[in-house]
């Protein structure tokens, strides 16, 4: 049954013993002297894409059996500048970026890797350079997503670094990884794209200085309408979906809302907190604020703290990988699937 109206936020609860046991059982095992930083997780939680930091090198690895079995994907020098950016993994295909520097708007190159075929990653896109010799402005960060062999990202199409952001056109790309074919499905003023199940979605402003509206196409690039309830997410600075459940923040990253198919209206999950890095994995929504990483369970209208301090998550399907910096300055990470967790519930 869908929860009642959206006026009352979820309750905050202590993390139950069953959830703590799941965290311990899903802990990633790093080698001696290594920091293993997760980048993406397979939809069933069976494997993780992570960056191994050790001996002056950054090595992107496909990690199975909680880090005990690994495949090396790509290695670069740990120069302190640039390095691996964001990544996504659909269980077979990995898409990841490599950044030239630590500056916002850095040049990037996007790579794809097929875990079935192995071998070296293949470059599928890179920063475009304008007539002035500078990178064409695009989103501050390169956000790649992949689902069922299709990848998407948004990048600058034309413009110069001195142009107003509203005057620079961006492109939504839809890339078929098996056939290595790229399709530009939209050019305009949009935020990074993402997959909501089989639907490709992005927030777009249809005129300068107007709020964004969620816009969508099918996996083949054909325009498609979104449910009317998602009009409540117009103007949101952060949104996410697994195709059935949607979550988004209010203006200024304040308040977190959720809606899923069959519900009469969106519900408020938390109120007032500054919220970012929203992810959806089945019945669980995760996010980060200035203090920690949190998870809300839609089954019991409750949420709980998932890290002892500031951290982050990545998700795909029903799987979530959580990470934070431990006392020794190395990453502490664990994986869980929402389907394996007992529902959180509010005290009676």
GROMACS .gro file of C-alpha atoms in nm:
model
  348
    1UNK     CA    1   0.000   0.000   0.000
    2UNK     CA    2   0.128   0.352  -0.071
    3UNK     CA    3   0.201   0.563   0.235
    4UNK     CA    4  -0.039   0.832   0.345
    5UNK     CA    5  -0.011   1.200   0.246
    6UNK     CA    6   0.315   1.385   0.202
    7UNK     CA    7   0.287   1.627   0.491
    8UNK     CA    8   0.457   1.421   0.763
    9UNK     CA    9   0.826   1.332   0.723
   10UNK     CA   10   0.952   0.983   0.799
   11UNK     CA   11   1.072   0.905   1.152
   12UNK     CA   12   1.441   0.870   1.239
   13UNK     CA   13   1.535   0.539   1.402
   14UNK     CA   14   1.848   0.374   1.538
   15UNK     CA   15   2.004   0.129   1.294
   16UNK     CA   16   1.862  -0.214   1.384
   17UNK     CA   17   2.085  -0.513   1.452
   18UNK     CA   18   1.984  -0.685   1.127
   19UNK     CA   19   2.098  -0.384   0.924
   20UNK     CA   20   2.428  -0.368   1.115
   21UNK     CA   21   2.483  -0.738   1.047
   22UNK     CA   22   2.422  -0.678   0.676
   23UNK     CA   23   2.681  -0.399   0.679
   24UNK     CA   24   2.939  -0.625   0.840
   25UNK     CA   25   2.861  -0.913   0.603
   26UNK     CA   26   2.897  -0.687   0.300
   27UNK     CA   27   3.225  -0.519   0.402
   28UNK     CA   28   3.483  -0.488   0.123
   29UNK     CA   29   3.826  -0.628   0.208
   30UNK     CA   30   4.124  -0.409   0.120
   31UNK     CA   31   4.481  -0.537   0.103
   32UNK     CA   32   4.752  -0.430   0.346
   33UNK     CA   33   4.837  -0.062   0.291
   34UNK     CA   34   4.561  -0.019   0.033
   35UNK     CA   35   4.261   0.209   0.016
   36UNK     CA   36   3.980   0.052  -0.188
   37UNK     CA   37   3.737   0.325  -0.297
   38UNK     CA   38   3.412   0.200  -0.456
   39UNK     CA   39   3.295   0.368  -0.777
   40UNK     CA   40   2.996   0.158  -0.886
   41UNK     CA   41   2.806  -0.158  -0.793
   42UNK     CA   42   2.647  -0.437  -0.998
   43UNK     CA   43   2.263  -0.439  -0.986
   44UNK     CA   44   2.255  -0.758  -0.777
   45UNK     CA   45   2.535  -0.650  -0.540
   46UNK     CA   46   2.760  -0.938  -0.645
   47UNK     CA   47   3.051  -0.717  -0.751
   48UNK     CA   48   3.188  -0.366  -0.721
   49UNK     CA   49   3.399  -0.139  -0.939
   50UNK     CA   50   3.660   0.026  -0.716
   51UNK     CA   51   3.981   0.227  -0.729
   52UNK     CA   52   4.275   0.070  -0.550
   53UNK     CA   53   4.515   0.334  -0.415
   54UNK     CA   54   4.857   0.188  -0.339
   55UNK     CA   55   5.224   0.238  -0.424
   56UNK     CA   56   5.170   0.564  -0.611
   57UNK     CA   57   4.923   0.409  -0.854
   58UNK     CA   58   4.549   0.426  -0.905
   59UNK     CA   59   4.412   0.097  -1.034
   60UNK     CA   60   4.051   0.053  -1.139
   61UNK     CA   61   3.943  -0.301  -1.048
   62UNK     CA   62   3.640  -0.524  -1.085
   63UNK     CA   63   3.604  -0.666  -0.735
   64UNK     CA   64   3.413  -0.985  -0.652
   65UNK     CA   65   3.378  -1.186  -0.333
   66UNK     CA   66   3.404  -0.866  -0.122
   67UNK     CA   67   3.739  -0.772  -0.274
   68UNK     CA   68   3.909  -1.110  -0.256
   69UNK     CA   69   3.884  -1.172  -0.631
   70UNK     CA   70   3.981  -0.893  -0.868
   71UNK     CA   71   4.031  -0.807  -1.232
   72UNK     CA   72   4.245  -0.507  -1.323
   73UNK     CA   73   4.070  -0.275  -1.568
   74UNK     CA   74   4.291   0.035  -1.599
   75UNK     CA   75   4.588   0.184  -1.413
   76UNK     CA   76   4.713   0.543  -1.398
   77UNK     CA   77   4.974   0.726  -1.191
   78UNK     CA   78   4.856   0.881  -0.863
   79UNK     CA   79   4.986   1.231  -0.941
   80UNK     CA   80   4.748   1.418  -0.714
   81UNK     CA   81   4.594   1.584  -1.020
   82UNK     CA   82   4.301   1.439  -1.208
   83UNK     CA   83   4.253   1.065  -1.200
   84UNK     CA   84   3.938   0.856  -1.216
   85UNK     CA   85   3.608   1.042  -1.219
   86UNK     CA   86   3.260   0.895  -1.183
   87UNK     CA   87   3.152   0.552  -1.308
   88UNK     CA   88   2.849   0.326  -1.352
   89UNK     CA   89   2.819  -0.051  -1.402
   90UNK     CA   90   2.520  -0.258  -1.522
   91UNK     CA   91   2.671  -0.594  -1.428
   92UNK     CA   92   2.838  -0.638  -1.765
   93UNK     CA   93   2.929  -0.298  -1.905
   94UNK     CA   94   3.132  -0.040  -1.716
   95UNK     CA   95   3.152   0.326  -1.820
   96UNK     CA   96   3.399   0.552  -1.640
   97UNK     CA   97   3.573   0.886  -1.686
   98UNK     CA   98   3.936   0.990  -1.647
   99UNK     CA   99   3.994   1.354  -1.554
  100UNK     CA  100   4.291   1.568  -1.656
  101UNK     CA  101   4.291   1.778  -1.338
  102UNK     CA  102   4.110   1.838  -1.009
  103UNK     CA  103   3.954   2.161  -1.132
  104UNK     CA  104   3.577   2.182  -1.184
  105UNK     CA  105   3.514   2.157  -1.557
  106UNK     CA  106   3.837   1.965  -1.616
  107UNK     CA  107   3.900   1.795  -1.949
  108UNK     CA  108   3.779   1.436  -1.940
  109UNK     CA  109   3.778   1.119  -2.146
  110UNK     CA  110   3.504   0.858  -2.121
  111UNK     CA  111   3.583   0.486  -2.145
  112UNK     CA  112   3.376   0.168  -2.174
  113UNK     CA  113   3.477  -0.181  -2.063
  114UNK     CA  114   3.303  -0.514  -2.122
  115UNK     CA  115   3.351  -0.747  -1.824
  116UNK     CA  116   3.264  -1.050  -2.040
  117UNK     CA  117   3.521  -0.979  -2.308
  118UNK     CA  118   3.789  -0.829  -2.082
  119UNK     CA  119   4.083  -0.655  -2.244
  120UNK     CA  120   4.159  -0.285  -2.239
  121UNK     CA  121   3.886  -0.021  -2.198
  122UNK     CA  122   3.784   0.165  -2.513
  123UNK     CA  123   3.751   0.542  -2.541
  124UNK     CA  124   3.397   0.642  -2.641
  125UNK     CA  125   3.395   1.022  -2.585
  126UNK     CA  126   3.604   1.313  -2.470
  127UNK     CA  127   3.578   1.684  -2.397
  128UNK     CA  128   3.516   1.890  -2.709
  129UNK     CA  129   3.748   2.184  -2.771
  130UNK     CA  130   3.603   2.511  -2.896
  131UNK     CA  131   3.731   2.757  -3.154
  132UNK     CA  132   3.911   2.948  -2.878
  133UNK     CA  133   4.119   2.637  -2.794
  134UNK     CA  134   3.951   2.585  -2.457
  135UNK     CA  135   3.724   2.298  -2.350
  136UNK     CA  136   3.361   2.361  -2.445
  137UNK     CA  137   3.177   2.425  -2.116
  138UNK     CA  138   2.961   2.139  -1.997
  139UNK     CA  139   2.828   2.012  -1.665
  140UNK     CA  140   3.071   2.075  -1.376
  141UNK     CA  141   3.120   1.699  -1.345
  142UNK     CA  142   3.104   1.418  -1.601
  143UNK     CA  143   2.817   1.190  -1.491
  144UNK     CA  144   2.809   0.866  -1.694
  145UNK     CA  145   2.527   0.613  -1.652
  146UNK     CA  146   2.479   0.268  -1.805
  147UNK     CA  147   2.179   0.034  -1.822
  148UNK     CA  148   2.135  -0.288  -2.021
  149UNK     CA  149   2.421  -0.207  -2.255
  150UNK     CA  150   2.325   0.157  -2.316
  151UNK     CA  151   2.530   0.449  -2.180
  152UNK     CA  152   2.433   0.812  -2.139
  153UNK     CA  153   2.605   1.137  -2.050
  154UNK     CA  154   2.570   1.510  -2.114
  155UNK     CA  155   2.850   1.722  -2.259
  156UNK     CA  156   2.902   2.066  -2.406
  157UNK     CA  157   2.821   2.091  -2.777
  158UNK     CA  158   2.955   2.437  -2.862
  159UNK     CA  159   3.051   2.762  -2.694
  160UNK     CA  160   3.347   2.932  -2.530
  161UNK     CA  161   3.457   2.955  -2.169
  162UNK     CA  162   3.354   3.323  -2.150
  163UNK     CA  163   2.993   3.263  -2.254
  164UNK     CA  164   2.709   3.275  -2.005
  165UNK     CA  165   2.611   2.922  -1.901
  166UNK     CA  166   2.258   2.982  -2.030
  167UNK     CA  167   2.398   3.049  -2.378
  168UNK     CA  168   2.599   2.726  -2.400
  169UNK     CA  169   2.424   2.426  -2.558
  170UNK     CA  170   2.466   2.080  -2.409
  171UNK     CA  171   2.397   1.741  -2.568
  172UNK     CA  172   2.234   1.430  -2.423
  173UNK     CA  173   2.413   1.124  -2.563
  174UNK     CA  174   2.269   0.773  -2.588
  175UNK     CA  175   2.542   0.524  -2.671
  176UNK     CA  176   2.492   0.158  -2.766
  177UNK     CA  177   2.794  -0.018  -2.619
  178UNK     CA  178   2.766  -0.343  -2.815
  179UNK     CA  179   2.755  -0.171  -3.156
  180UNK     CA  180   2.969   0.131  -3.051
  181UNK     CA  181   2.715   0.374  -3.195
  182UNK     CA  182   2.637   0.715  -3.047
  183UNK     CA  183   2.310   0.906  -3.081
  184UNK     CA  184   2.255   1.266  -2.970
  185UNK     CA  185   1.893   1.263  -2.851
  186UNK     CA  186   1.866   1.625  -2.737
  187UNK     CA  187   2.055   1.954  -2.751
  188UNK     CA  188   1.958   2.232  -2.512
  189UNK     CA  189   1.992   2.352  -2.154
  190UNK     CA  190   1.991   2.044  -1.936
  191UNK     CA  191   2.140   1.886  -1.627
  192UNK     CA  192   2.313   1.546  -1.644
  193UNK     CA  193   2.102   1.257  -1.776
  194UNK     CA  194   2.033   0.927  -1.600
  195UNK     CA  195   1.849   0.601  -1.657
  196UNK     CA  196   1.523   0.536  -1.474
  197UNK     CA  197   1.492   0.169  -1.557
  198UNK     CA  198   1.467   0.152  -1.937
  199UNK     CA  199   1.384   0.523  -1.966
  200UNK     CA  200   1.649   0.789  -2.028
  201UNK     CA  201   1.572   1.104  -1.826
  202UNK     CA  202   1.723   1.450  -1.781
  203UNK     CA  203   1.611   1.781  -1.627
  204UNK     CA  204   1.586   2.050  -1.896
  205UNK     CA  205   1.521   2.424  -1.890
  206UNK     CA  206   1.325   2.508  -2.204
  207UNK     CA  207   1.406   2.878  -2.176
  208UNK     CA  208   1.685   3.071  -2.007
  209UNK     CA  209   1.639   3.131  -1.634
  210UNK     CA  210   1.339   2.898  -1.604
  211UNK     CA  211   1.305   2.592  -1.378
  212UNK     CA  212   1.403   2.257  -1.520
  213UNK     CA  213   1.143   1.994  -1.614
  214UNK     CA  214   1.209   1.621  -1.622
  215UNK     CA  215   1.223   1.510  -1.985
  216UNK     CA  216   1.251   1.154  -2.113
  217UNK     CA  217   1.306   0.924  -2.410
  218UNK     CA  218   1.296   0.547  -2.451
  219UNK     CA  219   1.610   0.336  -2.472
  220UNK     CA  220   1.581   0.382  -2.850
  221UNK     CA  221   1.572   0.762  -2.820
  222UNK     CA  222   1.197   0.814  -2.884
  223UNK     CA  223   1.032   1.088  -2.671
  224UNK     CA  224   0.807   0.952  -2.395
  225UNK     CA  225   0.583   1.110  -2.131
  226UNK     CA  226   0.655   1.077  -1.760
  227UNK     CA  227   0.386   1.026  -1.493
  228UNK     CA  228   0.198   1.342  -1.397
  229UNK     CA  229   0.307   1.309  -1.033
  230UNK     CA  230   0.665   1.384  -1.135
  231UNK     CA  231   0.572   1.743  -1.214
  232UNK     CA  232   0.642   1.793  -0.844
  233UNK     CA  233   1.011   1.734  -0.924
  234UNK     CA  234   1.031   2.026  -1.168
  235UNK     CA  235   1.313   2.258  -1.067
  236UNK     CA  236   1.476   1.999  -0.842
  237UNK     CA  237   1.857   2.026  -0.821
  238UNK     CA  238   1.894   1.649  -0.760
  239UNK     CA  239   1.677   1.357  -0.869
  240UNK     CA  240   1.714   0.981  -0.907
  241UNK     CA  241   1.511   0.674  -0.998
  242UNK     CA  242   1.535   0.300  -1.047
  243UNK     CA  243   1.244   0.308  -1.292
  244UNK     CA  244   0.969   0.244  -1.036
  245UNK     CA  245   1.062   0.465  -0.742
  246UNK     CA  246   1.167   0.830  -0.779
  247UNK     CA  247   1.336   1.060  -0.531
  248UNK     CA  248   1.429   1.428  -0.553
  249UNK     CA  249   1.528   1.726  -0.346
  250UNK     CA  250   1.350   2.057  -0.310
  251UNK     CA  251   1.487   2.396  -0.411
  252UNK     CA  252   1.827   2.464  -0.252
  253UNK     CA  253   1.877   2.091  -0.184
  254UNK     CA  254   1.637   2.119   0.112
  255UNK     CA  255   1.380   1.845   0.180
  256UNK     CA  256   1.372   1.501   0.020
  257UNK     CA  257   1.065   1.367  -0.160
  258UNK     CA  258   0.973   1.028  -0.303
  259UNK     CA  259   0.710   0.881  -0.534
  260UNK     CA  260   0.658   0.542  -0.688
  261UNK     CA  261   0.417   0.395  -0.938
  262UNK     CA  262   0.076   0.340  -0.780
  263UNK     CA  263   0.107   0.616  -0.519
  264UNK     CA  264  -0.151   0.897  -0.540
  265UNK     CA  265   0.105   1.167  -0.463
  266UNK     CA  266   0.469   1.219  -0.360
  267UNK     CA  267   0.567   1.188   0.006
  268UNK     CA  268   0.816   1.390   0.209
  269UNK     CA  269   1.099   1.176   0.343
  270UNK     CA  270   1.305   1.430   0.540
  271UNK     CA  271   1.258   1.798   0.592
  272UNK     CA  272   1.499   2.089   0.616
  273UNK     CA  273   1.835   1.913   0.584
  274UNK     CA  274   2.081   1.998   0.304
  275UNK     CA  275   2.068   1.691   0.083
  276UNK     CA  276   2.284   1.564  -0.203
  277UNK     CA  277   2.390   1.245  -0.386
  278UNK     CA  278   2.042   1.095  -0.390
  279UNK     CA  279   2.015   0.730  -0.502
  280UNK     CA  280   1.726   0.484  -0.531
  281UNK     CA  281   1.753   0.107  -0.489
  282UNK     CA  282   1.416  -0.065  -0.467
  283UNK     CA  283   1.255   0.015  -0.131
  284UNK     CA  284   1.558   0.211  -0.011
  285UNK     CA  285   1.657   0.572  -0.085
  286UNK     CA  286   2.003   0.691   0.019
  287UNK     CA  287   2.147   1.041   0.044
  288UNK     CA  288   2.428   1.239   0.203
  289UNK     CA  289   2.410   1.555   0.410
  290UNK     CA  290   2.684   1.753   0.585
  291UNK     CA  291   2.712   1.499   0.867
  292UNK     CA  292   2.665   1.146   0.732
  293UNK     CA  293   2.504   0.916   0.477
  294UNK     CA  294   2.145   0.807   0.539
  295UNK     CA  295   1.896   0.549   0.413
  296UNK     CA  296   1.517   0.564   0.416
  297UNK     CA  297   1.297   0.255   0.388
  298UNK     CA  298   0.973   0.322   0.202
  299UNK     CA  299   0.811   0.012   0.353
  300UNK     CA  300   0.808   0.148   0.708
  301UNK     CA  301   0.839   0.527   0.656
  302UNK     CA  302   1.161   0.535   0.859
  303UNK     CA  303   1.523   0.635   0.799
  304UNK     CA  304   1.855   0.565   0.969
  305UNK     CA  305   2.221   0.671   0.965
  306UNK     CA  306   2.445   0.449   0.751
  307UNK     CA  307   2.791   0.597   0.819
  308UNK     CA  308   2.949   0.739   1.137
  309UNK     CA  309   3.050   1.053   0.948
  310UNK     CA  310   3.030   1.216   0.605
  311UNK     CA  311   3.032   0.952   0.333
  312UNK     CA  312   2.859   0.856   0.012
  313UNK     CA  313   2.677   0.587  -0.185
  314UNK     CA  314   2.637   0.448  -0.533
  315UNK     CA  315   2.351   0.223  -0.638
  316UNK     CA  316   2.224   0.017  -0.930
  317UNK     CA  317   1.918  -0.206  -0.930
  318UNK     CA  318   1.854  -0.307  -0.568
  319UNK     CA  319   2.223  -0.287  -0.470
  320UNK     CA  320   2.392  -0.008  -0.275
  321UNK     CA  321   2.760   0.041  -0.194
  322UNK     CA  322   2.830   0.274   0.100
  323UNK     CA  323   3.169   0.427   0.180
  324UNK     CA  324   3.330   0.668   0.424
  325UNK     CA  325   3.680   0.755   0.543
  326UNK     CA  326   3.796   0.546   0.836
  327UNK     CA  327   4.025   0.644   1.126
  328UNK     CA  328   4.335   0.548   0.923
  329UNK     CA  329   4.225   0.778   0.634
  330UNK     CA  330   4.145   0.478   0.416
  331UNK     CA  331   3.803   0.402   0.273
  332UNK     CA  332   3.562   0.181   0.467
  333UNK     CA  333   3.298   0.032   0.236
  334UNK     CA  334   3.017  -0.221   0.237
  335UNK     CA  335   2.751  -0.350  -0.003
  336UNK     CA  336   2.390  -0.446   0.065
  337UNK     CA  337   2.076  -0.511  -0.138
  338UNK     CA  338   1.748  -0.357  -0.031
  339UNK     CA  339   1.561  -0.682  -0.094
  340UNK     CA  340   1.773  -0.858   0.172
  341UNK     CA  341   1.703  -0.602   0.447
  342UNK     CA  342   1.421  -0.630   0.697
  343UNK     CA  343   1.194  -0.322   0.679
  344UNK     CA  344   1.275  -0.026   0.899
  345UNK     CA  345   0.980   0.079   1.110
  346UNK     CA  346   0.887   0.363   1.343
  347UNK     CA  347   0.834   0.297   1.715
  348UNK     CA  348   0.474   0.215   1.802
   0.00000   0.00000   0.00000
